[in-house]
Amino acid sequence: MPVSFSQADDKYDVIVIGSGLGGLTSANRLAYCGYRVLLLEYHSQLGGLATWFKRNGHIFDVSLHGFPYGMVKTCKKYWNKEIMNSIVQLKDIVFDNPQFHLKTTFDRIDFTQKLNKQFKIPQSTIDAFFTRVAGMNFYDDQSMTTRELFEEFFPGRSDVHRLLMEPISYANGSTLDDPAITYGIVFSNFMNKGVFTFEGGTDKLIGMMTTELENNGVTICTNAKVERIVVDKGVVRGIECQGRMIEAGAVVSNSGITNTIHNLTDQDAFSSEFMEKANKIRVNNSSCQVYMGVKKEDTIDDIGDLLFTSTVAEFDSTELRDFKTGSKTFSVYYPKTRPGHDRYTIVASMNSNYSDWEKFTEEEYKKEKEDLIQRTLIDLDRYFPNARERMDWIEAATPRTFNRYTLHTQGTSFGTKFEGLDVSRSIFKEVNGLFHVGSVGIIMSGWLGAINYGVIVSNDVDAYMRSKD
Amino acid sequence: MTRDAIRDLILEIIEDIDEDADFDTLQADKPLRDQLDLDSMDFLDIVMELRKRHKLQIPEEDYPELATLDSCVNYLEPLLADA
Ligand SMILES: Cc1cc2nc3c(=O)[nH]c(=O)nc-3n(C[C@H](O)[C@H](O)[C@H](O)COP(=O)(O)OP(=O)(O)OC[C@H]3O[C@@H](n4cnc5c(N)ncnc54)[C@H](O)[C@@H]3O)c2cc1C
């Protein structure tokens, strides 16, 4: 169990700030490499955006809508087999919009078939498209946008663009104007074998990870907000938290990259060239969610696991983030999600801008949340009639909620645009011993991206620590 | 370390990463990646393991040297001469 911050020692080999999946994984890897690790989390619960909450007998998952098959290998190698064994496939992915309706397993074989039969795209074009995206690397030329990529293969086919883009926009906030390579890498990850989830829910996953961290000797403190990263003569010395300094040979920040640079570290620790790059970082959009719990005696028929729905004529990245967007995903959690817990819940997710929500007074905010719930229930009625009457819990989250719980700049749900990756990767060249881990660059976000990035960064930390000896 | 010992070391590390890896048909001059279903994360694991076991620091720009079993042995031979 996490201990209180007052029990932390005065000195560690490595301090990890933040317990998102990236921070948890870095802490675990570094402990496995033999370092004494302290993990400090601001919130009372571990997991960052990989989180859940309990209401009225329901357990709501915030970011467990689906991840790629790569999680199986990643969890086995960097966590443990027990965690790996809980990963199961979500087989029914539904698209419903004015352009098309379909149900898919969201993998290459099924997509190829749908594109060929339903959308009448020649087999050779489909194969060429898959080959192109599968061959994309993050260090490739990034001047082509996803829009240009789609136009090259499927000119004028806004329906095909929608099928290919909508789920990825929801998964990482990217748009048609982001680099095609970010699209190709993430899309290919999913197309490998489809969409997967964690049986038992986020609470079970984070519980298992906490046990593993403790077995590996990591000291964990919650309710511990780091105020400052202490840098002296270009070298990291430790952190300050609750008025206390803790020394460390290296500090890994899982706080957002913009927070890490602007709010946690002394500005004069960075060169002007570096700050110039850092100032250009754009964060991704935030989210709105509506969490709905079905009454005990009621059930949900099999309407699919993940529903990408829209009432809007054509796909448009800006519309997706609109305050009153007609586009929503519904994640349906059947009792199979948490074997032994026989309740049904639905979580509606929308992309959203922080700027649309920050301006409201408390009273306006309350009303706008109620209106958001109302709009969501109207849309949900198409798949689950009389939705409001059948729920015994309904609650909304907005960009303000995400900002409050994670401190992320503008409540970003998916870190930064592509330029954030380079800044995150090069921060330790600016300040010796300071590392960043967490959602950046679109490709290093999501559960899989954050965990893999945690491994990449712990490799950098290990190399640095050993070079000091 | 002899060339054979380095070869065994690499295979042992890969086996830890992927216990199902099949070495029987492995061609030493062909990319490991294509034959054993290794991805870039697996290569990072090899780098980390070599650092752990033999204090070897392999810079990122040298990662391509680990592409085939032969190139691994060629690259590591001088570095592990005293190991
Ligand atoms: C609504 C929503 C739905 C999503 N759905 C999916 C999905 O279905 N599949 C998927 O793969 N991904 C999904 N994601 C994305 C995924 O959840 C994130 O990319 C991933 O969890 C982020 O991990 P991270 O390592 O970047 O850290 P984060 O989760 O961002 O955590 C950072 C942590 O650092 C802590 N922190 C910050 N500052 C300090 C400080 N000063 N001191 C101490 N602690 C601090 C925060 O409290 C937080 O716990 C979703 C995200 C959102 C918001």
PDB file of N, CA, C and O in Angstrom, chain A residues 394-451:
ATOM      1  N   ILE A 394     -26.056   8.886 -13.139  1.00  0.00           N
ATOM      2  CA  ILE A 394     -25.567   9.602 -14.326  1.00  0.00           C
ATOM      3  C   ILE A 394     -24.703  10.763 -13.843  1.00  0.00           C
ATOM      4  O   ILE A 394     -25.100  11.509 -12.949  1.00  0.00           O
ATOM      5  N   GLU A 395     -23.554  10.906 -14.440  1.00  0.00           N
ATOM      6  CA  GLU A 395     -22.622  11.943 -14.003  1.00  0.00           C
ATOM      7  C   GLU A 395     -21.734  12.338 -15.192  1.00  0.00           C
ATOM      8  O   GLU A 395     -21.424  11.513 -16.033  1.00  0.00           O
ATOM      9  N   ALA A 396     -21.325  13.603 -15.239  1.00  0.00           N
ATOM     10  CA  ALA A 396     -20.502  14.051 -16.374  1.00  0.00           C
ATOM     11  C   ALA A 396     -19.133  14.536 -15.924  1.00  0.00           C
ATOM     12  O   ALA A 396     -18.971  15.039 -14.814  1.00  0.00           O
ATOM     13  N   ALA A 397     -18.154  14.368 -16.809  1.00  0.00           N
ATOM     14  CA  ALA A 397     -16.821  14.934 -16.613  1.00  0.00           C
ATOM     15  C   ALA A 397     -16.519  15.831 -17.803  1.00  0.00           C
ATOM     16  O   ALA A 397     -16.997  15.573 -18.916  1.00  0.00           O
ATOM     17  N   THR A 398     -15.745  16.869 -17.582  1.00  0.00           N
ATOM     18  CA  THR A 398     -15.426  17.826 -18.646  1.00  0.00           C
ATOM     19  C   THR A 398     -13.915  18.079 -18.642  1.00  0.00           C
ATOM     20  O   THR A 398     -13.209  17.569 -17.770  1.00  0.00           O
ATOM     21  N   PRO A 399     -13.424  18.883 -19.574  1.00  0.00           N
ATOM     22  CA  PRO A 399     -11.998  19.210 -19.573  1.00  0.00           C
ATOM     23  C   PRO A 399     -11.530  19.758 -18.217  1.00  0.00           C
ATOM     24  O   PRO A 399     -10.372  19.557 -17.825  1.00  0.00           O
ATOM     25  N   ARG A 400     -12.437  20.420 -17.505  1.00  0.00           N
ATOM     26  CA  ARG A 400     -12.068  20.932 -16.177  1.00  0.00           C
ATOM     27  C   ARG A 400     -11.789  19.787 -15.210  1.00  0.00           C
ATOM     28  O   ARG A 400     -10.905  19.875 -14.355  1.00  0.00           O
ATOM     29  N   THR A 401     -12.571  18.733 -15.330  1.00  0.00           N
ATOM     30  CA  THR A 401     -12.376  17.570 -14.463  1.00  0.00           C
ATOM     31  C   THR A 401     -10.996  16.951 -14.720  1.00  0.00           C
ATOM     32  O   THR A 401     -10.262  16.629 -13.779  1.00  0.00           O
ATOM     33  N   PHE A 402     -10.653  16.793 -15.999  1.00  0.00           N
ATOM     34  CA  PHE A 402      -9.364  16.149 -16.322  1.00  0.00           C
ATOM     35  C   PHE A 402      -8.199  17.019 -15.860  1.00  0.00           C
ATOM     36  O   PHE A 402      -7.193  16.509 -15.381  1.00  0.00           O
ATOM     37  N   ASN A 403      -8.362  18.319 -15.978  1.00  0.00           N
ATOM     38  CA  ASN A 403      -7.328  19.239 -15.516  1.00  0.00           C
ATOM     39  C   ASN A 403      -7.162  19.137 -13.994  1.00  0.00           C
ATOM     40  O   ASN A 403      -6.047  19.094 -13.465  1.00  0.00           O
ATOM     41  N   ARG A 404      -8.282  19.049 -13.292  1.00  0.00           N
ATOM     42  CA  ARG A 404      -8.240  19.019 -11.835  1.00  0.00           C
ATOM     43  C   ARG A 404      -7.532  17.757 -11.314  1.00  0.00           C
ATOM     44  O   ARG A 404      -6.741  17.813 -10.385  1.00  0.00           O
ATOM     45  N   TYR A 405      -7.810  16.622 -11.946  1.00  0.00           N
ATOM     46  CA  TYR A 405      -7.252  15.377 -11.422  1.00  0.00           C
ATOM     47  C   TYR A 405      -5.821  15.094 -11.863  1.00  0.00           C
ATOM     48  O   TYR A 405      -5.121  14.319 -11.222  1.00  0.00           O
ATOM     49  N   THR A 406      -5.395  15.652 -12.997  1.00  0.00           N
ATOM     50  CA  THR A 406      -4.047  15.317 -13.470  1.00  0.00           C
ATOM     51  C   THR A 406      -3.134  16.534 -13.558  1.00  0.00           C
ATOM     52  O   THR A 406      -1.942  16.388 -13.820  1.00  0.00           O
ATOM     53  N   LEU A 407      -3.685  17.744 -13.392  1.00  0.00           N
ATOM     54  CA  LEU A 407      -2.959  19.014 -13.515  1.00  0.00           C
ATOM     55  C   LEU A 407      -2.520  19.282 -14.958  1.00  0.00           C
ATOM     56  O   LEU A 407      -1.795  20.237 -15.215  1.00  0.00           O
ATOM     57  N   HIS A 408      -2.928  18.446 -15.909  1.00  0.00           N
ATOM     58  CA  HIS A 408      -2.449  18.611 -17.280  1.00  0.00           C
ATOM     59  C   HIS A 408      -2.898  19.939 -17.891  1.00  0.00           C
ATOM     60  O   HIS A 408      -4.047  20.360 -17.714  1.00  0.00           O
ATOM     61  N   THR A 409      -1.993  20.560 -18.643  1.00  0.00           N
ATOM     62  CA  THR A 409      -2.265  21.806 -19.350  1.00  0.00           C
ATOM     63  C   THR A 409      -3.540  21.656 -20.178  1.00  0.00           C
ATOM     64  O   THR A 409      -3.651  20.734 -20.999  1.00  0.00           O
ATOM     65  N   GLN A 410      -4.480  22.540 -19.956  1.00  0.00           N
ATOM     66  CA  GLN A 410      -5.771  22.508 -20.663  1.00  0.00           C
ATOM     67  C   GLN A 410      -6.454  21.145 -20.605  1.00  0.00           C
ATOM     68  O   GLN A 410      -7.164  20.751 -21.526  1.00  0.00           O
ATOM     69  N   GLY A 411      -6.196  20.430 -19.540  1.00  0.00           N
ATOM     70  CA  GLY A 411      -6.851  19.138 -19.346  1.00  0.00           C
ATOM     71  C   GLY A 411      -6.585  18.145 -20.452  1.00  0.00           C
ATOM     72  O   GLY A 411      -7.385  17.235 -20.692  1.00  0.00           O
ATOM     73  N   THR A 412      -5.432  18.273 -21.138  1.00  0.00           N
ATOM     74  CA  THR A 412      -5.203  17.413 -22.302  1.00  0.00           C
ATOM     75  C   THR A 412      -5.373  15.925 -21.966  1.00  0.00           C
ATOM     76  O   THR A 412      -4.853  15.430 -20.976  1.00  0.00           O
ATOM     77  N   SER A 413      -6.122  15.248 -22.819  1.00  0.00           N
ATOM     78  CA  SER A 413      -6.375  13.818 -22.619  1.00  0.00           C
ATOM     79  C   SER A 413      -5.277  12.964 -23.231  1.00  0.00           C
ATOM     80  O   SER A 413      -5.075  11.827 -22.835  1.00  0.00           O
ATOM     81  N   PHE A 414      -4.615  13.534 -24.247  1.00  0.00           N
ATOM     82  CA  PHE A 414      -3.688  12.699 -25.021  1.00  0.00           C
ATOM     83  C   PHE A 414      -2.342  13.384 -25.209  1.00  0.00           C
ATOM     84  O   PHE A 414      -1.705  13.256 -26.263  1.00  0.00           O
ATOM     85  N   GLY A 415      -1.896  14.127 -24.209  1.00  0.00           N
ATOM     86  CA  GLY A 415      -0.560  14.723 -24.275  1.00  0.00           C
ATOM     87  C   GLY A 415      -0.429  15.788 -25.338  1.00  0.00           C
ATOM     88  O   GLY A 415      -1.281  16.658 -25.471  1.00  0.00           O
ATOM     89  N   THR A 416       0.625  15.669 -26.144  1.00  0.00           N
ATOM     90  CA  THR A 416       0.940  16.742 -27.088  1.00  0.00           C
ATOM     91  C   THR A 416       0.901  16.268 -28.537  1.00  0.00           C
ATOM     92  O   THR A 416       0.884  15.087 -28.830  1.00  0.00           O
ATOM     93  N   LYS A 417       0.981  17.259 -29.424  1.00  0.00           N
ATOM     94  CA  LYS A 417       1.158  16.974 -30.845  1.00  0.00           C
ATOM     95  C   LYS A 417       2.577  16.455 -31.071  1.00  0.00           C
ATOM     96  O   LYS A 417       3.388  16.380 -30.136  1.00  0.00           O
ATOM     97  N   PHE A 418       2.906  16.195 -32.336  1.00  0.00           N
ATOM     98  CA  PHE A 418       4.145  15.489 -32.660  1.00  0.00           C
ATOM     99  C   PHE A 418       5.404  16.155 -32.100  1.00  0.00           C
ATOM    100  O   PHE A 418       6.328  15.496 -31.631  1.00  0.00           O
ATOM    101  N   GLU A 419       5.457  17.512 -32.123  1.00  0.00           N
ATOM    102  CA  GLU A 419       6.668  18.224 -31.707  1.00  0.00           C
ATOM    103  C   GLU A 419       7.043  17.968 -30.244  1.00  0.00           C
ATOM    104  O   GLU A 419       8.204  18.145 -29.857  1.00  0.00           O
ATOM    105  N   GLY A 420       6.067  17.527 -29.434  1.00  0.00           N
ATOM    106  CA  GLY A 420       6.347  17.275 -28.012  1.00  0.00           C
ATOM    107  C   GLY A 420       7.300  16.112 -27.804  1.00  0.00           C
ATOM    108  O   GLY A 420       8.028  16.050 -26.804  1.00  0.00           O
ATOM    109  N   LEU A 421       7.319  15.182 -28.746  1.00  0.00           N
ATOM    110  CA  LEU A 421       8.154  13.984 -28.602  1.00  0.00           C
ATOM    111  C   LEU A 421       9.636  14.352 -28.552  1.00  0.00           C
ATOM    112  O   LEU A 421      10.377  13.892 -27.681  1.00  0.00           O
ATOM    113  N   ASP A 422      10.063  15.195 -29.449  1.00  0.00           N
ATOM    114  CA  ASP A 422      11.468  15.567 -29.516  1.00  0.00           C
ATOM    115  C   ASP A 422      11.899  16.312 -28.242  1.00  0.00           C
ATOM    116  O   ASP A 422      12.973  16.057 -27.697  1.00  0.00           O
ATOM    117  N   VAL A 423      11.046  17.189 -27.752  1.00  0.00           N
ATOM    118  CA  VAL A 423      11.377  17.943 -26.537  1.00  0.00           C
ATOM    119  C   VAL A 423      11.459  16.986 -25.340  1.00  0.00           C
ATOM    120  O   VAL A 423      12.386  17.034 -24.536  1.00  0.00           O
ATOM    121  N   SER A 424      10.488  16.089 -25.255  1.00  0.00           N
ATOM    122  CA  SER A 424      10.479  15.112 -24.167  1.00  0.00           C
ATOM    123  C   SER A 424      11.721  14.223 -24.215  1.00  0.00           C
ATOM    124  O   SER A 424      12.348  13.952 -23.186  1.00  0.00           O
ATOM    125  N   ARG A 425      12.086  13.806 -25.416  1.00  0.00           N
ATOM    126  CA  ARG A 425      13.228  12.905 -25.583  1.00  0.00           C
ATOM    127  C   ARG A 425      14.563  13.594 -25.343  1.00  0.00           C
ATOM    128  O   ARG A 425      15.574  12.929 -25.121  1.00  0.00           O
ATOM    129  N   SER A 426      14.601  14.921 -25.478  1.00  0.00           N
ATOM    130  CA  SER A 426      15.899  15.590 -25.395  1.00  0.00           C
ATOM    131  C   SER A 426      16.085  16.378 -24.105  1.00  0.00           C
ATOM    132  O   SER A 426      17.129  16.987 -23.907  1.00  0.00           O
ATOM    133  N   ILE A 427      15.113  16.340 -23.209  1.00  0.00           N
ATOM    134  CA  ILE A 427      15.223  17.160 -21.991  1.00  0.00           C
ATOM    135  C   ILE A 427      16.453  16.757 -21.156  1.00  0.00           C
ATOM    136  O   ILE A 427      17.106  17.602 -20.552  1.00  0.00           O
ATOM    137  N   PHE A 428      16.811  15.486 -21.168  1.00  0.00           N
ATOM    138  CA  PHE A 428      17.950  15.067 -20.337  1.00  0.00           C
ATOM    139  C   PHE A 428      19.282  15.537 -20.912  1.00  0.00           C
ATOM    140  O   PHE A 428      20.303  15.499 -20.232  1.00  0.00           O
ATOM    141  N   LYS A 429      19.249  15.992 -22.169  1.00  0.00           N
ATOM    142  CA  LYS A 429      20.483  16.552 -22.731  1.00  0.00           C
ATOM    143  C   LYS A 429      20.643  18.006 -22.291  1.00  0.00           C
ATOM    144  O   LYS A 429      21.735  18.559 -22.325  1.00  0.00           O
ATOM    145  N   GLU A 430      19.529  18.618 -21.864  1.00  0.00           N
ATOM    146  CA  GLU A 430      19.555  19.992 -21.356  1.00  0.00           C
ATOM    147  C   GLU A 430      19.926  20.021 -19.885  1.00  0.00           C
ATOM    148  O   GLU A 430      20.723  20.824 -19.451  1.00  0.00           O
ATOM    149  N   VAL A 431      19.263  19.177 -19.120  1.00  0.00           N
ATOM    150  CA  VAL A 431      19.497  19.110 -17.675  1.00  0.00           C
ATOM    151  C   VAL A 431      19.910  17.679 -17.355  1.00  0.00           C
ATOM    152  O   VAL A 431      19.105  16.760 -17.481  1.00  0.00           O
ATOM    153  N   ASN A 432      21.139  17.495 -16.970  1.00  0.00           N
ATOM    154  CA  ASN A 432      21.618  16.143 -16.680  1.00  0.00           C
ATOM    155  C   ASN A 432      20.776  15.503 -15.592  1.00  0.00           C
ATOM    156  O   ASN A 432      20.611  16.073 -14.509  1.00  0.00           O
ATOM    157  N   GLY A 433      20.252  14.323 -15.897  1.00  0.00           N
ATOM    158  CA  GLY A 433      19.509  13.586 -14.886  1.00  0.00           C
ATOM    159  C   GLY A 433      18.022  13.892 -14.829  1.00  0.00           C
ATOM    160  O   GLY A 433      17.301  13.296 -14.041  1.00  0.00           O
ATOM    161  N   LEU A 434      17.532  14.818 -15.683  1.00  0.00           N
ATOM    162  CA  LEU A 434      16.090  15.076 -15.711  1.00  0.00           C
ATOM    163  C   LEU A 434      15.475  14.427 -16.953  1.00  0.00           C
ATOM    164  O   LEU A 434      15.886  14.697 -18.077  1.00  0.00           O
ATOM    165  N   PHE A 435      14.493  13.577 -16.715  1.00  0.00           N
ATOM    166  CA  PHE A 435      13.853  12.838 -17.806  1.00  0.00           C
ATOM    167  C   PHE A 435      12.349  13.102 -17.796  1.00  0.00           C
ATOM    168  O   PHE A 435      11.778  13.399 -16.752  1.00  0.00           O
ATOM    169  N   HIS A 436      11.743  12.970 -18.967  1.00  0.00           N
ATOM    170  CA  HIS A 436      10.286  13.073 -19.022  1.00  0.00           C
ATOM    171  C   HIS A 436       9.697  11.795 -19.601  1.00  0.00           C
ATOM    172  O   HIS A 436      10.223  11.237 -20.568  1.00  0.00           O
ATOM    173  N   VAL A 437       8.602  11.340 -18.992  1.00  0.00           N
ATOM    174  CA  VAL A 437       7.862  10.207 -19.555  1.00  0.00           C
ATOM    175  C   VAL A 437       6.381  10.550 -19.531  1.00  0.00           C
ATOM    176  O   VAL A 437       5.917  11.230 -18.613  1.00  0.00           O
ATOM    177  N   GLY A 438       5.646  10.142 -20.543  1.00  0.00           N
ATOM    178  CA  GLY A 438       4.207  10.416 -20.559  1.00  0.00           C
ATOM    179  C   GLY A 438       3.781  10.785 -21.959  1.00  0.00           C
ATOM    180  O   GLY A 438       4.612  10.996 -22.842  1.00  0.00           O
ATOM    181  N   SER A 439       2.479  10.886 -22.140  1.00  0.00           N
ATOM    182  CA  SER A 439       1.909  11.077 -23.471  1.00  0.00           C
ATOM    183  C   SER A 439       2.515  12.267 -24.205  1.00  0.00           C
ATOM    184  O   SER A 439       2.329  13.408 -23.806  1.00  0.00           O
ATOM    185  N   VAL A 440       3.212  11.987 -25.271  1.00  0.00           N
ATOM    186  CA  VAL A 440       3.745  13.025 -26.155  1.00  0.00           C
ATOM    187  C   VAL A 440       3.736  12.509 -27.592  1.00  0.00           C
ATOM    188  O   VAL A 440       3.790  11.301 -27.838  1.00  0.00           O
ATOM    189  N   GLY A 441       3.670  13.466 -28.526  1.00  0.00           N
ATOM    190  CA  GLY A 441       3.903  13.136 -29.932  1.00  0.00           C
ATOM    191  C   GLY A 441       2.867  12.258 -30.595  1.00  0.00           C
ATOM    192  O   GLY A 441       3.144  11.666 -31.633  1.00  0.00           O
ATOM    193  N   ILE A 442       1.685  12.137 -29.994  1.00  0.00           N
ATOM    194  CA  ILE A 442       0.591  11.309 -30.511  1.00  0.00           C
ATOM    195  C   ILE A 442       0.932   9.815 -30.447  1.00  0.00           C
ATOM    196  O   ILE A 442       0.175   9.026 -29.874  1.00  0.00           O
ATOM    197  N   ILE A 443       2.110   9.420 -30.956  1.00  0.00           N
ATOM    198  CA  ILE A 443       2.417   7.981 -30.984  1.00  0.00           C
ATOM    199  C   ILE A 443       2.749   7.427 -29.597  1.00  0.00           C
ATOM    200  O   ILE A 443       2.555   6.257 -29.331  1.00  0.00           O
ATOM    201  N   MET A 444       3.261   8.279 -28.704  1.00  0.00           N
ATOM    202  CA  MET A 444       3.599   7.792 -27.363  1.00  0.00           C
ATOM    203  C   MET A 444       2.450   8.046 -26.396  1.00  0.00           C
ATOM    204  O   MET A 444       2.675   8.388 -25.238  1.00  0.00           O
ATOM    205  N   SER A 445       1.220   7.934 -26.856  1.00  0.00           N
ATOM    206  CA  SER A 445       0.114   8.101 -25.924  1.00  0.00           C
ATOM    207  C   SER A 445      -0.783   6.882 -25.984  1.00  0.00           C
ATOM    208  O   SER A 445      -0.545   5.958 -26.747  1.00  0.00           O
ATOM    209  N   GLY A 446      -1.803   6.899 -25.161  1.00  0.00           N
ATOM    210  CA  GLY A 446      -2.626   5.701 -25.011  1.00  0.00           C
ATOM    211  C   GLY A 446      -1.933   4.765 -24.028  1.00  0.00           C
ATOM    212  O   GLY A 446      -0.771   4.965 -23.678  1.00  0.00           O
ATOM    213  N   TRP A 447      -2.641   3.753 -23.600  1.00  0.00           N
ATOM    214  CA  TRP A 447      -2.089   2.834 -22.599  1.00  0.00           C
ATOM    215  C   TRP A 447      -0.807   2.180 -23.106  1.00  0.00           C
ATOM    216  O   TRP A 447       0.205   2.148 -22.423  1.00  0.00           O
ATOM    217  N   LEU A 448      -0.864   1.678 -24.340  1.00  0.00           N
ATOM    218  CA  LEU A 448       0.301   0.986 -24.892  1.00  0.00           C
ATOM    219  C   LEU A 448       1.464   1.959 -25.102  1.00  0.00           C
ATOM    220  O   LEU A 448       2.610   1.670 -24.726  1.00  0.00           O
ATOM    221  N   GLY A 449       1.176   3.107 -25.689  1.00  0.00           N
ATOM    222  CA  GLY A 449       2.222   4.093 -25.947  1.00  0.00           C
ATOM    223  C   GLY A 449       2.876   4.553 -24.655  1.00  0.00           C
ATOM    224  O   GLY A 449       4.107   4.657 -24.570  1.00  0.00           O
ATOM    225  N   ALA A 450       2.063   4.819 -23.629  1.00  0.00           N
ATOM    226  CA  ALA A 450       2.605   5.323 -22.364  1.00  0.00           C
ATOM    227  C   ALA A 450       3.482   4.259 -21.689  1.00  0.00           C
ATOM    228  O   ALA A 450       4.549   4.566 -21.159  1.00  0.00           O
ATOM    229  N   ILE A 451       3.050   3.002 -21.713  1.00  0.00           N
ATOM    230  CA  ILE A 451       3.846   1.940 -21.080  1.00  0.00           C
ATOM    231  C   ILE A 451       5.160   1.739 -21.840  1.00  0.00           C
ATOM    232  O   ILE A 451       6.242   1.703 -21.249  1.00  0.00           O
TER     233      ILE A 451
END
